[in-house]
PDB file of C-alpha atoms in Angstrom:
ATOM      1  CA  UNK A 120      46.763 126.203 101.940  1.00  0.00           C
ATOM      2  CA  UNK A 121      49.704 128.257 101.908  1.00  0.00           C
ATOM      3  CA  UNK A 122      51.390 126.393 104.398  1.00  0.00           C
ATOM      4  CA  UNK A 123      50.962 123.058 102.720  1.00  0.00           C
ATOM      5  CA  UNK A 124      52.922 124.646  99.251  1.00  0.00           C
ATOM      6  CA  UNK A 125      55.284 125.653 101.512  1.00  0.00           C
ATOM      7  CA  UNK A 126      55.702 122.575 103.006  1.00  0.00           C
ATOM      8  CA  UNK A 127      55.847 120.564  99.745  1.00  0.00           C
ATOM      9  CA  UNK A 128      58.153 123.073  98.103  1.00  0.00           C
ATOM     10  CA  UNK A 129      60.450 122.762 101.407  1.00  0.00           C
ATOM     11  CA  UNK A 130      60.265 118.994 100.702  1.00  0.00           C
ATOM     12  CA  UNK A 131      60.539 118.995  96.960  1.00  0.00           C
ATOM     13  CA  UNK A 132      63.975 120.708  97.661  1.00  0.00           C
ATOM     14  CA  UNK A 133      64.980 118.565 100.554  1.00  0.00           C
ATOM     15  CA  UNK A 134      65.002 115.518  98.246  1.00  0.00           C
ATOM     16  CA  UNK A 135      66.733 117.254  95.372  1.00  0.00           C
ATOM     17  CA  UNK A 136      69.644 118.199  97.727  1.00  0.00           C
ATOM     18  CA  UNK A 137      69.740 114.546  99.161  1.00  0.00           C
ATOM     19  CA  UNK A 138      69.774 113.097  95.157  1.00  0.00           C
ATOM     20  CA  UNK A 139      72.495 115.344  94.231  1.00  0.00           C
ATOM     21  CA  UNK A 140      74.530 114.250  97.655  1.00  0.00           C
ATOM     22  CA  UNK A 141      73.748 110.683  96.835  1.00  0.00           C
ATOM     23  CA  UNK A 142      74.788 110.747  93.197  1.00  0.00           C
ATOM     24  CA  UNK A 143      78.478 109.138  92.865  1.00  0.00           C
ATOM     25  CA  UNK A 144      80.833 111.211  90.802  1.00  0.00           C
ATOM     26  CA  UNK A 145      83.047 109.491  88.429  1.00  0.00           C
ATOM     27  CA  UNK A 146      86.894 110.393  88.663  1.00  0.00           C
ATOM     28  CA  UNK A 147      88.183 111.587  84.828  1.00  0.00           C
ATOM     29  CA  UNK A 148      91.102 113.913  83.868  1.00  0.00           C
ATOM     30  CA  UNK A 149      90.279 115.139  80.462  1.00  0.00           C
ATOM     31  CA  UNK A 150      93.548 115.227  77.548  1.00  0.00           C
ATOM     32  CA  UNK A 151      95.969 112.430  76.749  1.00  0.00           C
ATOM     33  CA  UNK A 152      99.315 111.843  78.744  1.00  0.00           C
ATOM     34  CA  UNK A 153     101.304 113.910  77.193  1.00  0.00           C
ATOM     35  CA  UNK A 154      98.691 116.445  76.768  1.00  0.00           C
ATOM     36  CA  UNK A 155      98.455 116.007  80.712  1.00  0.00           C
ATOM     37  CA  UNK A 156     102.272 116.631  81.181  1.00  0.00           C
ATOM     38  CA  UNK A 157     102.262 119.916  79.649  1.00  0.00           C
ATOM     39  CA  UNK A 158      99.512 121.006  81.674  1.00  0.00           C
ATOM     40  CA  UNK A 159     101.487 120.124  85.090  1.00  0.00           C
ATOM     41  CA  UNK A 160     104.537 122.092  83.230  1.00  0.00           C
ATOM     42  CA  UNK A 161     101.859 124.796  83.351  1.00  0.00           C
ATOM     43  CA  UNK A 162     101.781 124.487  87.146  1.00  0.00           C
ATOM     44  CA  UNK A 163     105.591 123.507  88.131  1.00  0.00           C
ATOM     45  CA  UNK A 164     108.106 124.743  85.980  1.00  0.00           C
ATOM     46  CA  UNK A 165     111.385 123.464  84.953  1.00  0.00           C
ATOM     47  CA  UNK A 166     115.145 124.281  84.039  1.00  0.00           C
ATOM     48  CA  UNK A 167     115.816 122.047  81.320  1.00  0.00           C
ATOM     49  CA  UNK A 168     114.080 120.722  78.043  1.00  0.00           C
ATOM     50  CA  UNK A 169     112.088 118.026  78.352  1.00  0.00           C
ATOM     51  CA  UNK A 170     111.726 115.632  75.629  1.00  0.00           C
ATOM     52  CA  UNK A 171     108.161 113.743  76.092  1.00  0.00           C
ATOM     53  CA  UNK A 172     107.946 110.326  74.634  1.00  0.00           C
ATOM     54  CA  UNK A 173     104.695 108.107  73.457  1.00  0.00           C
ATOM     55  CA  UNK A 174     105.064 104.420  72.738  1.00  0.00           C
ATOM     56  CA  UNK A 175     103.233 105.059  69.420  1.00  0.00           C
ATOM     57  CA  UNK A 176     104.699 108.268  68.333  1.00  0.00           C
ATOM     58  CA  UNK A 177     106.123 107.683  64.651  1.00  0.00           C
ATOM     59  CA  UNK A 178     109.615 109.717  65.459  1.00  0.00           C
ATOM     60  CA  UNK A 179     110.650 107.876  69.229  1.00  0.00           C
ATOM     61  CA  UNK A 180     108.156 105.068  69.572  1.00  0.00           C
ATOM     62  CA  UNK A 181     110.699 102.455  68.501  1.00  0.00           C
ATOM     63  CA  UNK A 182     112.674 103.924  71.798  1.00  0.00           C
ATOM     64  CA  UNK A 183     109.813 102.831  74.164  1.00  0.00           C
ATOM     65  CA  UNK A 184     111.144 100.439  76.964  1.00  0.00           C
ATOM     66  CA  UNK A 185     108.053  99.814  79.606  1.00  0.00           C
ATOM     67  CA  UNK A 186     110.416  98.856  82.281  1.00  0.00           C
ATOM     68  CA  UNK A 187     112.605 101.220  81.789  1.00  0.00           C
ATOM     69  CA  UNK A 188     110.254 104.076  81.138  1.00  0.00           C
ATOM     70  CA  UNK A 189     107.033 102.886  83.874  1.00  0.00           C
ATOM     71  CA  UNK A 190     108.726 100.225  86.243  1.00  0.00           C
ATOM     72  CA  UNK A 191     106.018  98.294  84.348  1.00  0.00           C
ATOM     73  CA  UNK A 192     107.132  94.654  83.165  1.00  0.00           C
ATOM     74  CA  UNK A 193     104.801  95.522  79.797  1.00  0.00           C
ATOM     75  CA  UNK A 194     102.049  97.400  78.780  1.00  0.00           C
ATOM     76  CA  UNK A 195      98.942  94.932  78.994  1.00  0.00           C
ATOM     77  CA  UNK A 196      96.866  97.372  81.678  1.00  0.00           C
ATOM     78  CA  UNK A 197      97.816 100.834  79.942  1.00  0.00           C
ATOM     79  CA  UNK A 198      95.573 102.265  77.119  1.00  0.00           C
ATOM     80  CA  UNK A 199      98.515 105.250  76.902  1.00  0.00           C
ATOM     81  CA  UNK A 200     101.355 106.678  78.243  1.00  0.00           C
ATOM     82  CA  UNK A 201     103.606 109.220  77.884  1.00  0.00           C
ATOM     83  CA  UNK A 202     107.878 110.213  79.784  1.00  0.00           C
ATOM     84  CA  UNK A 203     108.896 113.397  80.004  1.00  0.00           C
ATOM     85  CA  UNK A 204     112.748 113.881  80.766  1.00  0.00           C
ATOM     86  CA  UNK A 205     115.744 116.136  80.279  1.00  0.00           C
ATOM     87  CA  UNK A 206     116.708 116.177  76.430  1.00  0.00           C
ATOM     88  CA  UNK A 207     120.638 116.699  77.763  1.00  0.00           C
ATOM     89  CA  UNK A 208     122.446 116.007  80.488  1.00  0.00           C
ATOM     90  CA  UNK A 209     122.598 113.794  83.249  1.00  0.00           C
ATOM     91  CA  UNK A 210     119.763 115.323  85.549  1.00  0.00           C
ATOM     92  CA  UNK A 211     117.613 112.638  87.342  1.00  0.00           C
ATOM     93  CA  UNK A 212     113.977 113.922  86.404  1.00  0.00           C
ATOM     94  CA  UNK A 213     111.379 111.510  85.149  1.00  0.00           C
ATOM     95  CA  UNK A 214     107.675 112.730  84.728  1.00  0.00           C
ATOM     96  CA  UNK A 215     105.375 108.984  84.025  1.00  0.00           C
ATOM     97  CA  UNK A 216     101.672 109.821  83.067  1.00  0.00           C
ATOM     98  CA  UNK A 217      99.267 106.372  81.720  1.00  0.00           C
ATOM     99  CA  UNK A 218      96.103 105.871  81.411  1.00  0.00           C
ATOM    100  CA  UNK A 219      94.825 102.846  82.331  1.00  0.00           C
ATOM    101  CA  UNK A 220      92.237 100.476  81.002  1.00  0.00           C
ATOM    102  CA  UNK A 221      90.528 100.193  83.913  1.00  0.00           C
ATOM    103  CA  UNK A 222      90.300 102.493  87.149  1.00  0.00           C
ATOM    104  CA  UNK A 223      90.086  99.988  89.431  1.00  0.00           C
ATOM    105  CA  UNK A 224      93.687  98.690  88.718  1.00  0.00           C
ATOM    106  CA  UNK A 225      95.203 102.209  89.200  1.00  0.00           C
ATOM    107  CA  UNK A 226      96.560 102.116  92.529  1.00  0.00           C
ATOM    108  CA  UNK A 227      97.560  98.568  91.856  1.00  0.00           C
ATOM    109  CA  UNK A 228      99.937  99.561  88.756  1.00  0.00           C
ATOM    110  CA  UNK A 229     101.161 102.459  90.286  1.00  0.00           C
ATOM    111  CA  UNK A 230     102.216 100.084  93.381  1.00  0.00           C
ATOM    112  CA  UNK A 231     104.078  97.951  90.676  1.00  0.00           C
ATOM    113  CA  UNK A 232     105.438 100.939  89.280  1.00  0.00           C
ATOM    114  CA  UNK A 233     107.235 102.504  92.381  1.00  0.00           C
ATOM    115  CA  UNK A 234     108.415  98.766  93.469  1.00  0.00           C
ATOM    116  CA  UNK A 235     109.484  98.235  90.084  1.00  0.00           C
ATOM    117  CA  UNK A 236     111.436 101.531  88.355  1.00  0.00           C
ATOM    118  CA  UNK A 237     115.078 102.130  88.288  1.00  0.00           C
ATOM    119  CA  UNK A 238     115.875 105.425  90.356  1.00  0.00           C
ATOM    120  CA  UNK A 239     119.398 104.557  88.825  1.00  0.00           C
ATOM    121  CA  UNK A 240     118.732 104.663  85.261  1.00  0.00           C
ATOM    122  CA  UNK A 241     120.800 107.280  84.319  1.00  0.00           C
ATOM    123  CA  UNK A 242     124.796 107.212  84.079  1.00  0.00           C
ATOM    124  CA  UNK A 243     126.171 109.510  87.657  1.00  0.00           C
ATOM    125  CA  UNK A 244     123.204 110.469  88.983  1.00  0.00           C
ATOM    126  CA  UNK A 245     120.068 109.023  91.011  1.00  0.00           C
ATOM    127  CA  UNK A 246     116.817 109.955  91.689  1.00  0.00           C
ATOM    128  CA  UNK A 247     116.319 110.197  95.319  1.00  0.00           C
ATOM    129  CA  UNK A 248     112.618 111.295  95.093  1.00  0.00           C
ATOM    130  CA  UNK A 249     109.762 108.996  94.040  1.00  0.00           C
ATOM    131  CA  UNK A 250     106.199 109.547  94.398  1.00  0.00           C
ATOM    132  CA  UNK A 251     103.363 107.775  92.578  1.00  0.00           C
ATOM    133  CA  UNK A 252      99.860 109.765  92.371  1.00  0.00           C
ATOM    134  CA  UNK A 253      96.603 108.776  90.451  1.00  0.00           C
ATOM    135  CA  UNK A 254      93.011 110.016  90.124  1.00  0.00           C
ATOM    136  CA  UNK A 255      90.510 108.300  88.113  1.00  0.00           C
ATOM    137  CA  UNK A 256      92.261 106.073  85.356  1.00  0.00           C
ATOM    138  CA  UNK A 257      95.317 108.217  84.939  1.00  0.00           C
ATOM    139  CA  UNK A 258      98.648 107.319  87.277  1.00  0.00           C
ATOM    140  CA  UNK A 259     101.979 109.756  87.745  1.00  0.00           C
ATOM    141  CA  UNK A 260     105.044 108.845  88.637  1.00  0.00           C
ATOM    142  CA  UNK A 261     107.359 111.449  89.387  1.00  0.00           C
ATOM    143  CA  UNK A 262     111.108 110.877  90.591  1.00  0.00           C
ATOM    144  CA  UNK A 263     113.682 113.684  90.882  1.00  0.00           C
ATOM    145  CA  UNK A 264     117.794 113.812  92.071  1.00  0.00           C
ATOM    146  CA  UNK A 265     116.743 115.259  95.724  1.00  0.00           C
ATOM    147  CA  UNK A 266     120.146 117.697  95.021  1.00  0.00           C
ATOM    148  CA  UNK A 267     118.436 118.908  92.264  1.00  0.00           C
ATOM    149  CA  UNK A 268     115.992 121.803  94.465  1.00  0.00           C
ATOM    150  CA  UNK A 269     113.087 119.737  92.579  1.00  0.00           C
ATOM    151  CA  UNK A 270     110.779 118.054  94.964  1.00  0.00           C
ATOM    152  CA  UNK A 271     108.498 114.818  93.878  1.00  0.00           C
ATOM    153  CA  UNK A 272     105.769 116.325  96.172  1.00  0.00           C
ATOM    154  CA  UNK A 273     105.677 119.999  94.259  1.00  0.00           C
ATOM    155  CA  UNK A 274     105.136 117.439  91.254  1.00  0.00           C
ATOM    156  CA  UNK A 275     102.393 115.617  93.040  1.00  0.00           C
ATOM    157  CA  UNK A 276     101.131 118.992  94.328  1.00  0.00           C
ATOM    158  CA  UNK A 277     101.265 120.579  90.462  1.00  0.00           C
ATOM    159  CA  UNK A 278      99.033 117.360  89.306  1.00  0.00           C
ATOM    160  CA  UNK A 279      96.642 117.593  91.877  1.00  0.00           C
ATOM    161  CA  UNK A 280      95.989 121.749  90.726  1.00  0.00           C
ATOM    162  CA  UNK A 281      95.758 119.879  87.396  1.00  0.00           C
ATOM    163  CA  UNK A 282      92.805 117.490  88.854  1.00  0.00           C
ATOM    164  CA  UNK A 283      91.116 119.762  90.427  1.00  0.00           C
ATOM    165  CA  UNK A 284      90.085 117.831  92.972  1.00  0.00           C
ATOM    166  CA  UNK A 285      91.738 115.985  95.552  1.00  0.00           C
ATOM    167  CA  UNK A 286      93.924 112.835  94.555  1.00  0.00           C
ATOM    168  CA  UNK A 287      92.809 109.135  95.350  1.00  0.00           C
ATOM    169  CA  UNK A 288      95.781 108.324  96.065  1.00  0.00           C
ATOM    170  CA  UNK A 289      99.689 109.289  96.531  1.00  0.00           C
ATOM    171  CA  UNK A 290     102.450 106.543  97.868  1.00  0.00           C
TER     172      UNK A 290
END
């Protein structure tokens, strides 16, 4: 007898561990854009004040340009978004977190936002640097003047510590 509650205990756990391996876990990055920003400030530092932008903040909304901002032609496919980039000066630094509306078109907005952004959008300088990451429904794009001692990648890296977890994609 005390071999067969053994045996169905043995079991009972077997099939909870093989649930629990079988159940799919969903991808989300709790906070808003800008909230998300800060918190990869937290993990990579920088030299300068950054000035983070929202298309619906009340102060710098009217100041939101999609293309210029995203690489994005509009908004349609973004529920929000949010720029970081140097308050003065001509430093080539642009930090891009969005949200999208759906998950599934991630990776295919932050293709059209690498093809599609300006690495010359500032006056002297360029960013030589470009990386796009996303996890769940939130994309970054990070681009940084290569002379600068930044790196896109300790970006990428400092939003992955953010995650958590490991990205689904970088390009």
């Amino acid at each position: 007898m005390k071999k067969y509650i053994a045996l169905c205990l043995v079991l009972a756990m077997a099939a909870t561990l093989f649930a629990g391996c079988g159940a799919k876990k969903t991808a989300t990055l709790e906070g808003t854009p800008a909230e998300i920003i800060e918190k990869i400030y937290a993990q990579k530092s920088v030299e300068f004040a950054p000035m983070t932008l929202t298309p619906d903040d009340p102060d710098y909304g009217s100041m939101w340009d999609w293309n210029y901002y995203t690489g994005l032609a509009d908004g349609s496919k973004v529920k929000e978004a949010a720029v970081s980039e140097p308050m003065i000066g001509s430093i080539a630094f642009s930090l891009v977190v969005l949200r999208v509306n759906n998950a599934a078109d991630a990776k295919t907005v932050a293709q059209e936002m690498k093809d599609n952004i300006n690495t010359r959008k500032w006056m002297c300088v360029e960013a030589g640097d470009l990386q796009v990451a996303g996890f769940g429904d939130v994309v970054m794009l990070i681009m940084v003047d290569s002379a600068s001692g930044m790196t896109a990648q300790s970006f990428v890296d400092a939003f992955q510590k953010v995650v958590g977890a490991e990205l689904e994609f970088v390009i």
